[in-house]
mmCIF file of C-alpha atoms and ligand atoms in Angstrom:
data_model
loop_
_atom_site.group_PDB
_atom_site.id
_atom_site.type_symbol
_atom_site.label_atom_id
_atom_site.label_comp_id
_atom_site.label_asym_id
_atom_site.label_seq_id
_atom_site.Cartn_x
_atom_site.Cartn_y
_atom_site.Cartn_z
ATOM 1 C CA MET O 335 1.999 9.263 24.371
ATOM 2 C CA ILE O 336 -0.167 7.067 22.157
ATOM 3 C CA LEU O 337 -0.402 7.770 18.434
ATOM 4 C CA VAL O 338 -3.858 6.990 17.028
ATOM 5 C CA THR O 339 -4.004 6.650 13.237
ATOM 6 C CA GLY O 340 -7.475 7.238 11.852
ATOM 7 C CA GLY O 341 -8.516 8.747 15.174
ATOM 8 C CA ALA O 342 -11.271 10.873 13.617
ATOM 9 C CA GLY O 343 -13.109 7.817 12.263
ATOM 10 C CA PHE O 344 -16.002 5.896 13.788
ATOM 11 C CA ILE O 345 -14.107 3.450 15.999
ATOM 12 C CA GLY O 346 -11.049 5.719 16.249
ATOM 13 C CA SER O 347 -12.966 8.673 17.714
ATOM 14 C CA HIS O 348 -14.680 6.536 20.351
ATOM 15 C CA THR O 349 -11.340 4.980 21.267
ATOM 16 C CA CYS O 350 -9.746 8.432 21.645
ATOM 17 C CA VAL O 351 -12.500 9.294 24.139
ATOM 18 C CA GLU O 352 -11.781 6.160 26.172
ATOM 19 C CA LEU O 353 -8.011 6.757 26.066
ATOM 20 C CA LEU O 354 -8.363 10.382 27.214
ATOM 21 C CA ASP O 355 -10.818 9.359 29.940
ATOM 22 C CA ALA O 356 -8.301 6.750 31.099
ATOM 23 C CA GLY O 357 -5.672 9.499 31.426
ATOM 24 C CA TYR O 358 -3.532 8.802 28.344
ATOM 25 C CA GLU O 359 -1.931 11.537 26.265
ATOM 26 C CA ILE O 360 -2.664 11.049 22.596
ATOM 27 C CA ALA O 361 -1.780 12.348 19.157
ATOM 28 C CA ILE O 362 -4.122 11.711 16.239
ATOM 29 C CA ILE O 363 -3.173 11.463 12.572
ATOM 30 C CA ASP O 364 -6.063 11.527 10.108
ATOM 31 C CA ASN O 365 -6.546 12.736 6.546
ATOM 32 C CA PHE O 366 -10.373 12.964 6.873
ATOM 33 C CA SER O 367 -10.768 10.617 3.910
ATOM 34 C CA ASN O 368 -13.825 9.128 5.629
ATOM 35 C CA SER O 369 -14.387 11.481 8.566
ATOM 36 C CA ARG O 370 -14.889 15.146 9.390
ATOM 37 C CA PRO O 371 -12.810 17.706 11.288
ATOM 38 C CA ASP O 372 -15.659 18.606 13.680
ATOM 39 C CA VAL O 373 -15.235 15.187 15.322
ATOM 40 C CA LEU O 374 -12.066 16.489 16.966
ATOM 41 C CA ASP O 375 -13.893 19.204 18.877
ATOM 42 C CA LYS O 376 -16.552 16.718 19.855
ATOM 43 C CA ILE O 377 -13.886 14.478 21.394
ATOM 44 C CA ARG O 378 -12.634 17.543 23.315
ATOM 45 C CA THR O 379 -16.168 18.414 24.455
ATOM 46 C CA ILE O 380 -16.920 14.895 25.683
ATOM 47 C CA THR O 381 -13.655 14.434 27.565
ATOM 48 C CA GLY O 382 -12.763 18.008 28.544
ATOM 49 C CA LYS O 383 -9.238 17.156 27.401
ATOM 50 C CA ASP O 384 -6.988 18.254 24.569
ATOM 51 C CA PHE O 385 -4.647 16.312 22.294
ATOM 52 C CA LYS O 386 -2.295 16.797 19.381
ATOM 53 C CA PHE O 387 -3.678 16.496 15.885
ATOM 54 C CA TYR O 388 -1.893 16.047 12.566
ATOM 55 C CA GLU O 389 -3.897 16.341 9.348
ATOM 56 C CA ALA O 390 -1.828 14.066 7.173
ATOM 57 C CA ASP O 391 -1.852 10.931 5.077
ATOM 58 C CA LEU O 392 0.049 7.929 6.400
ATOM 59 C CA LEU O 393 1.462 7.522 2.910
ATOM 60 C CA ASP O 394 3.354 10.789 3.530
ATOM 61 C CA ARG O 395 6.485 9.359 5.112
ATOM 62 C CA ASP O 396 7.960 12.750 6.013
ATOM 63 C CA LYS O 397 4.844 13.787 7.939
ATOM 64 C CA VAL O 398 4.730 10.469 9.767
ATOM 65 C CA GLU O 399 8.375 10.859 10.692
ATOM 66 C CA LEU O 400 7.726 14.388 11.943
ATOM 67 C CA ILE O 401 5.194 13.044 14.444
ATOM 68 C CA PHE O 402 7.767 10.663 15.890
ATOM 69 C CA LYS O 403 10.371 13.446 15.967
ATOM 70 C CA GLU O 404 8.076 15.892 17.742
ATOM 71 C CA ASN O 405 6.617 13.478 20.288
ATOM 72 C CA LYS O 406 7.710 10.587 22.454
ATOM 73 C CA ILE O 407 5.381 7.960 21.046
ATOM 74 C CA ASP O 408 5.224 4.869 23.298
ATOM 75 C CA SER O 409 2.641 2.914 21.340
ATOM 76 C CA VAL O 410 0.428 3.144 18.279
ATOM 77 C CA ILE O 411 -3.198 2.198 17.674
ATOM 78 C CA HIS O 412 -3.554 1.771 13.933
ATOM 79 C CA PHE O 413 -7.110 2.301 12.636
ATOM 80 C CA ALA O 414 -6.427 4.193 9.415
ATOM 81 C CA GLY O 415 -7.442 2.329 6.276
ATOM 82 C CA PHE O 416 -10.079 1.994 3.617
ATOM 83 C CA LYS O 417 -12.900 -0.332 4.651
ATOM 84 C CA ALA O 418 -15.647 -0.603 2.022
ATOM 85 C CA VAL O 419 -15.866 -4.241 0.946
ATOM 86 C CA GLY O 420 -17.661 -3.555 -2.374
ATOM 87 C CA GLU O 421 -15.337 -0.740 -3.404
ATOM 88 C CA SER O 422 -12.341 -2.936 -2.642
ATOM 89 C CA VAL O 423 -13.602 -5.458 -5.194
ATOM 90 C CA SER O 424 -13.943 -2.807 -7.926
ATOM 91 C CA ILE O 425 -10.763 -0.846 -7.096
ATOM 92 C CA PRO O 426 -8.425 -3.428 -5.530
ATOM 93 C CA LEU O 427 -5.166 -1.577 -6.183
ATOM 94 C CA LYS O 428 -6.440 1.446 -4.276
ATOM 95 C CA TYR O 429 -7.049 -0.801 -1.260
ATOM 96 C CA TYR O 430 -3.796 -2.743 -1.455
ATOM 97 C CA HIS O 431 -1.749 0.396 -2.016
ATOM 98 C CA ASN O 432 -3.355 2.455 0.721
ATOM 99 C CA ASN O 433 -3.830 -0.108 3.470
ATOM 100 C CA ILE O 434 -0.597 -2.051 3.017
ATOM 101 C CA THR O 435 1.817 0.745 2.092
ATOM 102 C CA SER O 436 0.649 3.017 4.895
ATOM 103 C CA THR O 437 1.188 0.215 7.410
ATOM 104 C CA LEU O 438 4.686 -0.431 6.075
ATOM 105 C CA ILE O 439 5.579 3.255 6.342
ATOM 106 C CA LEU O 440 4.136 3.391 9.862
ATOM 107 C CA CYS O 441 6.033 0.298 11.051
ATOM 108 C CA GLU O 442 9.300 1.373 9.412
ATOM 109 C CA THR O 443 9.061 4.732 11.134
ATOM 110 C CA MET O 444 8.141 3.115 14.458
ATOM 111 C CA ALA O 445 11.198 0.828 14.203
ATOM 112 C CA LYS O 446 13.434 3.794 13.351
ATOM 113 C CA TYR O 447 12.307 5.589 16.515
ATOM 114 C CA GLY O 448 12.405 2.488 18.717
ATOM 115 C CA CYS O 449 8.623 2.355 19.204
ATOM 116 C CA LYS O 450 7.658 -1.315 18.975
ATOM 117 C CA LYS O 451 4.173 -1.508 20.467
ATOM 118 C CA ILE O 452 1.196 -1.571 18.163
ATOM 119 C CA VAL O 453 -2.500 -2.395 18.400
ATOM 120 C CA PHE O 454 -3.932 -3.164 14.978
ATOM 121 C CA SER O 455 -7.497 -2.759 13.824
ATOM 122 C CA SER O 456 -8.241 -6.119 12.205
ATOM 123 C CA SER O 457 -11.588 -7.708 11.459
ATOM 124 C CA ALA O 458 -13.554 -10.920 11.832
ATOM 125 C CA THR O 459 -13.519 -10.893 8.042
ATOM 126 C CA VAL O 460 -10.145 -12.705 8.307
ATOM 127 C CA TYR O 461 -12.063 -15.886 9.285
ATOM 128 C CA GLY O 462 -13.796 -16.031 5.888
ATOM 129 C CA ASP O 463 -16.742 -18.435 6.050
ATOM 130 C CA PRO O 464 -16.002 -20.289 9.309
ATOM 131 C CA ALA O 465 -16.738 -24.022 9.480
ATOM 132 C CA THR O 466 -18.362 -23.583 12.904
ATOM 133 C CA VAL O 467 -19.430 -20.843 15.322
ATOM 134 C CA PRO O 468 -18.541 -19.409 17.799
ATOM 135 C CA ILE O 469 -15.243 -18.421 16.220
ATOM 136 C CA LYS O 470 -11.982 -18.809 18.141
ATOM 137 C CA GLU O 471 -8.766 -16.962 17.342
ATOM 138 C CA ASP O 472 -6.980 -20.129 16.196
ATOM 139 C CA PHE O 473 -9.531 -20.883 13.463
ATOM 140 C CA PRO O 474 -8.074 -20.994 9.923
ATOM 141 C CA LEU O 475 -7.895 -17.645 8.139
ATOM 142 C CA SER O 476 -9.126 -16.919 4.618
ATOM 143 C CA THR O 477 -10.551 -13.906 2.861
ATOM 144 C CA THR O 478 -12.928 -13.317 0.004
ATOM 145 C CA ASN O 479 -12.319 -9.683 -1.011
ATOM 146 C CA PRO O 480 -9.381 -7.241 -1.264
ATOM 147 C CA TYR O 481 -10.434 -5.326 1.872
ATOM 148 C CA GLY O 482 -10.343 -8.525 3.923
ATOM 149 C CA ALA O 483 -7.107 -9.561 2.221
ATOM 150 C CA THR O 484 -5.417 -6.338 3.372
ATOM 151 C CA LYS O 485 -6.432 -7.066 6.979
ATOM 152 C CA HIS O 486 -5.120 -10.625 6.669
ATOM 153 C CA MET O 487 -1.876 -9.461 5.016
ATOM 154 C CA ILE O 488 -1.225 -6.806 7.638
ATOM 155 C CA GLU O 489 -1.709 -9.414 10.371
ATOM 156 C CA ARG O 490 0.895 -11.518 8.551
ATOM 157 C CA ILE O 491 3.297 -8.585 8.127
ATOM 158 C CA LEU O 492 3.069 -7.747 11.833
ATOM 159 C CA THR O 493 3.559 -11.396 12.775
ATOM 160 C CA ASP O 494 6.686 -11.606 10.579
ATOM 161 C CA LEU O 495 7.920 -8.395 12.154
ATOM 162 C CA TYR O 496 7.679 -9.933 15.607
ATOM 163 C CA VAL O 497 9.460 -13.081 14.409
ATOM 164 C CA SER O 498 12.312 -10.917 13.117
ATOM 165 C CA ASP O 499 12.544 -8.848 16.303
ATOM 166 C CA ASN O 500 11.156 -10.181 19.575
ATOM 167 C CA GLU O 501 11.081 -6.748 21.146
ATOM 168 C CA TRP O 502 7.859 -5.956 19.290
ATOM 169 C CA SER O 503 4.573 -6.194 21.112
ATOM 170 C CA ILE O 504 1.568 -6.538 18.855
ATOM 171 C CA ALA O 505 -2.167 -6.997 19.428
ATOM 172 C CA LEU O 506 -4.335 -7.903 16.435
ATOM 173 C CA LEU O 507 -7.896 -6.953 17.353
ATOM 174 C CA ARG O 508 -10.483 -8.787 15.281
ATOM 175 C CA TYR O 509 -13.680 -6.772 15.418
ATOM 176 C CA PHE O 510 -17.071 -8.319 14.869
ATOM 177 C CA ASN O 511 -19.860 -5.858 13.928
ATOM 178 C CA PRO O 512 -19.424 -2.505 15.692
ATOM 179 C CA ILE O 513 -22.599 -0.402 15.973
ATOM 180 C CA GLY O 514 -24.092 2.160 18.346
ATOM 181 C CA ALA O 515 -22.641 5.541 19.271
ATOM 182 C CA HIS O 516 -21.392 7.523 22.234
ATOM 183 C CA GLU O 517 -24.227 8.161 24.699
ATOM 184 C CA SER O 518 -23.750 11.945 24.294
ATOM 185 C CA GLY O 519 -24.952 11.623 20.673
ATOM 186 C CA LEU O 520 -21.974 13.769 19.638
ATOM 187 C CA ILE O 521 -20.000 11.058 17.843
ATOM 188 C CA GLY O 522 -21.219 8.025 15.939
ATOM 189 C CA GLU O 523 -21.334 6.513 12.471
ATOM 190 C CA ASN O 524 -22.589 8.704 9.659
ATOM 191 C CA PRO O 525 -21.452 7.262 6.329
ATOM 192 C CA ASN O 526 -21.573 9.323 3.158
ATOM 193 C CA GLY O 527 -24.136 8.168 0.586
ATOM 194 C CA ILE O 528 -26.221 5.040 0.987
ATOM 195 C CA PRO O 529 -24.886 2.957 3.879
ATOM 196 C CA ASN O 530 -23.465 -0.507 3.148
ATOM 197 C CA ASN O 531 -23.889 -1.761 6.687
ATOM 198 C CA LEU O 532 -27.092 -2.874 8.340
ATOM 199 C CA VAL O 533 -27.524 -0.548 11.313
ATOM 200 C CA PRO O 534 -26.634 2.748 9.590
ATOM 201 C CA TYR O 535 -29.124 1.725 6.879
ATOM 202 C CA ILE O 536 -31.844 0.902 9.412
ATOM 203 C CA ALA O 537 -31.187 4.237 11.144
ATOM 204 C CA ARG O 538 -31.944 6.090 7.907
ATOM 205 C CA VAL O 539 -35.144 4.145 7.357
ATOM 206 C CA ALA O 540 -36.189 4.941 10.935
ATOM 207 C CA VAL O 541 -35.479 8.653 10.505
ATOM 208 C CA GLY O 542 -37.214 8.683 7.112
ATOM 209 C CA THR O 543 -34.352 9.455 4.713
ATOM 210 C CA LEU O 544 -34.545 5.968 3.185
ATOM 211 C CA ASP O 545 -37.828 4.169 2.463
ATOM 212 C CA VAL O 546 -37.186 0.513 2.898
ATOM 213 C CA LEU O 547 -34.507 -1.841 4.179
ATOM 214 C CA ASN O 548 -33.485 -4.618 1.803
ATOM 215 C CA VAL O 549 -32.984 -7.765 3.852
ATOM 216 C CA PHE O 550 -30.375 -9.750 1.939
ATOM 217 C CA GLY O 551 -31.864 -13.253 1.976
ATOM 218 C CA ASP O 552 -34.133 -15.190 4.329
ATOM 219 C CA ASP O 553 -33.058 -18.683 3.341
ATOM 220 C CA TYR O 554 -29.890 -19.001 5.431
ATOM 221 C CA ASN O 555 -29.581 -21.824 7.916
ATOM 222 C CA THR O 556 -30.300 -19.573 10.925
ATOM 223 C CA HIS O 557 -33.195 -19.286 13.417
ATOM 224 C CA ASP O 558 -35.275 -17.042 11.111
ATOM 225 C CA GLY O 559 -33.398 -17.478 7.813
ATOM 226 C CA THR O 560 -31.678 -14.071 7.883
ATOM 227 C CA GLY O 561 -27.938 -13.566 8.469
ATOM 228 C CA VAL O 562 -26.619 -13.727 12.031
ATOM 229 C CA ARG O 563 -23.837 -11.429 13.289
ATOM 230 C CA ASP O 564 -22.179 -10.473 16.540
ATOM 231 C CA TYR O 565 -23.097 -6.786 16.985
ATOM 232 C CA ILE O 566 -20.951 -4.986 19.526
ATOM 233 C CA HIS O 567 -21.360 -1.512 21.002
ATOM 234 C CA VAL O 568 -18.581 0.755 19.693
ATOM 235 C CA VAL O 569 -17.909 1.988 23.244
ATOM 236 C CA ASP O 570 -17.318 -1.592 24.436
ATOM 237 C CA LEU O 571 -15.058 -2.132 21.437
ATOM 238 C CA SER O 572 -13.134 1.041 22.278
ATOM 239 C CA LYS O 573 -12.611 -0.095 25.851
ATOM 240 C CA GLY O 574 -11.051 -3.249 24.387
ATOM 241 C CA HIS O 575 -8.394 -1.023 22.800
ATOM 242 C CA VAL O 576 -7.508 0.527 26.147
ATOM 243 C CA LYS O 577 -7.045 -2.992 27.548
ATOM 244 C CA ALA O 578 -4.963 -3.980 24.507
ATOM 245 C CA VAL O 579 -2.717 -0.920 24.924
ATOM 246 C CA GLU O 580 -2.161 -1.904 28.560
ATOM 247 C CA LYS O 581 -1.312 -5.422 27.427
ATOM 248 C CA VAL O 582 1.210 -4.432 24.736
ATOM 249 C CA SER O 583 2.850 -1.927 27.075
ATOM 250 C CA LYS O 584 3.786 -4.613 29.575
ATOM 251 C CA SER O 585 4.667 -7.625 27.416
ATOM 252 C CA THR O 586 6.142 -8.603 24.063
ATOM 253 C CA GLY O 587 4.705 -11.006 21.463
ATOM 254 C CA VAL O 588 2.023 -11.074 18.822
ATOM 255 C CA GLU O 589 -1.515 -12.136 19.723
ATOM 256 C CA ALA O 590 -4.921 -11.978 18.055
ATOM 257 C CA TYR O 591 -8.054 -11.196 20.080
ATOM 258 C CA ASN O 592 -11.712 -11.416 19.144
ATOM 259 C CA LEU O 593 -13.676 -8.332 20.141
ATOM 260 C CA GLY O 594 -17.284 -9.462 20.069
ATOM 261 C CA THR O 595 -20.054 -10.145 22.560
ATOM 262 C CA GLY O 596 -20.336 -13.859 21.825
ATOM 263 C CA THR O 597 -24.042 -13.517 20.962
ATOM 264 C CA GLY O 598 -25.425 -13.661 17.440
ATOM 265 C CA TYR O 599 -28.500 -11.723 16.291
ATOM 266 C CA SER O 600 -30.280 -12.021 12.952
ATOM 267 C CA VAL O 601 -31.135 -9.124 10.648
ATOM 268 C CA LEU O 602 -34.775 -9.359 11.763
ATOM 269 C CA ASP O 603 -33.764 -9.424 15.448
ATOM 270 C CA VAL O 604 -31.944 -6.131 14.870
ATOM 271 C CA VAL O 605 -34.918 -4.662 12.993
ATOM 272 C CA LYS O 606 -37.193 -5.500 15.957
ATOM 273 C CA ALA O 607 -34.737 -4.102 18.512
ATOM 274 C CA TYR O 608 -34.371 -0.893 16.506
ATOM 275 C CA GLU O 609 -38.136 -0.486 16.201
ATOM 276 C CA LYS O 610 -38.391 -0.764 19.966
ATOM 277 C CA ALA O 611 -35.548 1.690 20.615
ATOM 278 C CA SER O 612 -36.787 4.293 18.129
ATOM 279 C CA GLY O 613 -40.541 3.828 18.332
ATOM 280 C CA LYS O 614 -40.521 3.855 14.504
ATOM 281 C CA LYS O 615 -41.695 1.197 12.082
ATOM 282 C CA ILE O 616 -38.842 -0.137 9.923
ATOM 283 C CA ASN O 617 -40.209 -1.083 6.507
ATOM 284 C CA TYR O 618 -38.301 -3.951 4.996
ATOM 285 C CA LYS O 619 -38.464 -6.330 2.074
ATOM 286 C CA ILE O 620 -36.675 -9.607 1.508
ATOM 287 C CA THR O 621 -34.334 -9.529 -1.481
ATOM 288 C CA ASP O 622 -31.643 -11.811 -2.911
ATOM 289 C CA ARG O 623 -28.603 -12.715 -0.871
ATOM 290 C CA ARG O 624 -25.709 -10.240 -1.100
ATOM 291 C CA PRO O 625 -22.748 -11.926 -2.833
ATOM 292 C CA GLY O 626 -20.000 -12.850 -0.380
ATOM 293 C CA ASP O 627 -22.258 -12.828 2.713
ATOM 294 C CA ILE O 628 -22.151 -15.743 5.119
ATOM 295 C CA ALA O 629 -24.924 -17.223 7.265
ATOM 296 C CA MET O 630 -23.427 -16.854 10.719
ATOM 297 C CA CYS O 631 -20.527 -15.061 12.326
ATOM 298 C CA TYR O 632 -20.115 -14.643 16.061
ATOM 299 C CA ALA O 633 -17.188 -14.642 18.433
ATOM 300 C CA ASP O 634 -15.908 -16.763 21.211
ATOM 301 C CA PRO O 635 -14.567 -13.820 23.264
ATOM 302 C CA ALA O 636 -13.020 -15.994 26.031
ATOM 303 C CA LYS O 637 -9.405 -15.223 25.121
ATOM 304 C CA SER O 638 -10.036 -11.475 25.377
ATOM 305 C CA LEU O 639 -11.578 -11.978 28.811
ATOM 306 C CA ASN O 640 -8.762 -14.217 30.034
ATOM 307 C CA GLU O 641 -5.805 -12.302 28.600
ATOM 308 C CA LEU O 642 -7.007 -8.709 28.326
ATOM 309 C CA GLY O 643 -9.545 -8.723 31.152
ATOM 310 C CA TRP O 644 -12.115 -7.311 28.724
ATOM 311 C CA LYS O 645 -15.688 -8.187 28.014
ATOM 312 C CA ALA O 646 -18.545 -6.405 26.268
ATOM 313 C CA GLU O 647 -21.158 -4.953 28.649
ATOM 314 C CA PHE O 648 -23.847 -3.320 26.504
ATOM 315 C CA ASP O 649 -26.784 -5.278 25.034
ATOM 316 C CA LEU O 650 -28.481 -4.912 21.657
ATOM 317 C CA GLU O 651 -31.198 -2.687 23.116
ATOM 318 C CA ARG O 652 -28.592 -0.202 24.350
ATOM 319 C CA MET O 653 -26.717 -0.334 21.005
ATOM 320 C CA CYS O 654 -29.921 0.564 19.138
ATOM 321 C CA LYS O 655 -30.865 3.257 21.666
ATOM 322 C CA ASP O 656 -27.488 4.991 21.303
ATOM 323 C CA SER O 657 -27.554 4.668 17.506
ATOM 324 C CA TRP O 658 -31.014 6.240 17.442
ATOM 325 C CA ASN O 659 -30.007 9.068 19.802
ATOM 326 C CA PHE O 660 -27.047 9.891 17.530
ATOM 327 C CA THR O 661 -29.214 9.661 14.407
ATOM 328 C CA VAL O 662 -31.878 12.015 15.765
ATOM 329 C CA LYS O 663 -29.241 14.545 16.837
ATOM 330 C CA ASN O 664 -27.337 14.426 13.550
ATOM 331 C CA SER O 665 -29.961 14.142 10.786
HETATM 332 N N1 UFG M 55 -27.738 -6.653 5.620
HETATM 333 C C1 UFG M 55 -28.983 -6.529 5.053
HETATM 334 N N2 UFG M 55 -29.312 -5.360 4.426
HETATM 335 C C2 UFG M 55 -28.445 -4.320 4.341
HETATM 336 C C3 UFG M 55 -27.164 -4.439 4.924
HETATM 337 C C4 UFG M 55 -26.834 -5.631 5.554
HETATM 338 O O1 UFG M 55 -29.793 -7.466 5.108
HETATM 339 O O2 UFG M 55 -28.802 -3.286 3.744
HETATM 340 C C5 UFG M 55 -27.391 -7.901 6.341
HETATM 341 C C6 UFG M 55 -26.214 -8.643 5.758
HETATM 342 O O3 UFG M 55 -26.627 -9.540 4.762
HETATM 343 C C7 UFG M 55 -25.637 -9.347 6.993
HETATM 344 C C8 UFG M 55 -25.945 -8.369 8.133
HETATM 345 O O4 UFG M 55 -27.002 -7.538 7.650
HETATM 346 O O5 UFG M 55 -26.344 -10.533 7.252
HETATM 347 C C9 UFG M 55 -24.771 -7.501 8.513
HETATM 348 O O6 UFG M 55 -24.257 -6.842 7.366
HETATM 349 P P1 UFG M 55 -23.225 -5.630 7.485
HETATM 350 O O7 UFG M 55 -22.948 -5.139 6.093
HETATM 351 O O8 UFG M 55 -23.677 -4.653 8.492
HETATM 352 O O9 UFG M 55 -21.918 -6.306 8.089
HETATM 353 P P2 UFG M 55 -21.066 -7.563 7.562
HETATM 354 O O10 UFG M 55 -21.187 -8.617 8.600
HETATM 355 O O11 UFG M 55 -21.368 -7.910 6.185
HETATM 356 O O12 UFG M 55 -19.597 -6.912 7.497
HETATM 357 C C10 UFG M 55 -19.011 -6.370 8.628
HETATM 358 C C11 UFG M 55 -18.114 -5.210 8.212
HETATM 359 C C12 UFG M 55 -16.944 -5.693 7.430
HETATM 360 C C13 UFG M 55 -16.249 -6.777 8.125
HETATM 361 C C14 UFG M 55 -17.184 -7.873 8.537
HETATM 362 C C15 UFG M 55 -16.474 -8.831 9.393
HETATM 363 O O13 UFG M 55 -18.822 -4.278 7.437
HETATM 364 O O14 UFG M 55 -16.047 -4.617 7.280
HETATM 365 O O15 UFG M 55 -18.282 -7.348 9.279
HETATM 366 O O16 UFG M 55 -17.223 -9.929 9.685
HETATM 367 F F1 UFG M 55 -15.295 -7.292 7.333
#
């Protein structure tokens, strides 16, 4: 059985669907801090399969231990964690305490029960402002905010863990920019309040709940001056987790993998693609740069192809189409 922490969240829920479809038994632990209970039934509806669910906080050591007592957990996919960059700057201790301590409790409990296989939800944010693109896994790591620092620190903790005990098998998955939704329109990304990220914001402009997109700067050194990112369909990203679970189950070691498409699109490219997918006009205005943003970030996904046998399949048009379908069904 695979334990999925944060399995009710955006990437977690899509990954649970892929795991169930691939025939795995799963248990989910989630405290709904940034998700909703109805997601669980939607996962059941999509897959026609059931799973164990624990409503609990990973900081609750006794509850975490109970899961390992009650189930034979073979491997863990660890999504749970706070992820808002801006909030992490204003409330750093909340981020360090939650993200780091929960991972320590999880790994200590795993070690106690002899479960030494973990797939960790990391981020391309660990590359900081890369000197060149595309980004390879062996590029130097640096971070510019507490959220990113927790991802970097957890990678380090897991690496040290492997050094101390070579029986561990660890995959550090560095996500680029996950967008889109399941084609059913049942699960997707629906942040509370005003979205921080580009595509959820565009979706609300398209559906009419927000008036205008602020494009954060058009003076970057990119093809149209707006920031370039590697947007990846969340279903492709989720399939990468299934491949990573297969990998950690049959080998030991600690390895980082980029999960991106390898193609960069600008903010205005995404606006155009979303207009086409939705048939709606996206009003936008150019504003100042957002502090901490970089010009370009896109992956070299070759290592994931060579070592995991994974590559992204869906294009930007499909990502926007699925985002729009989810938005229309859930607004
Ligand atoms: N952008 C806008 N207007 C908005 C929101 C975003 O112009 O309202 C621009 C940004 O400046 C950037 C691009 O759209 O050029 C993408 O921004 P996002 O906020 O969607 O994503 P980021 O690349 O900033 O950050 C994402 C995740 C982080 C993660 C990082 C890793 O949100 O958690 O990728 O590279 F750390």
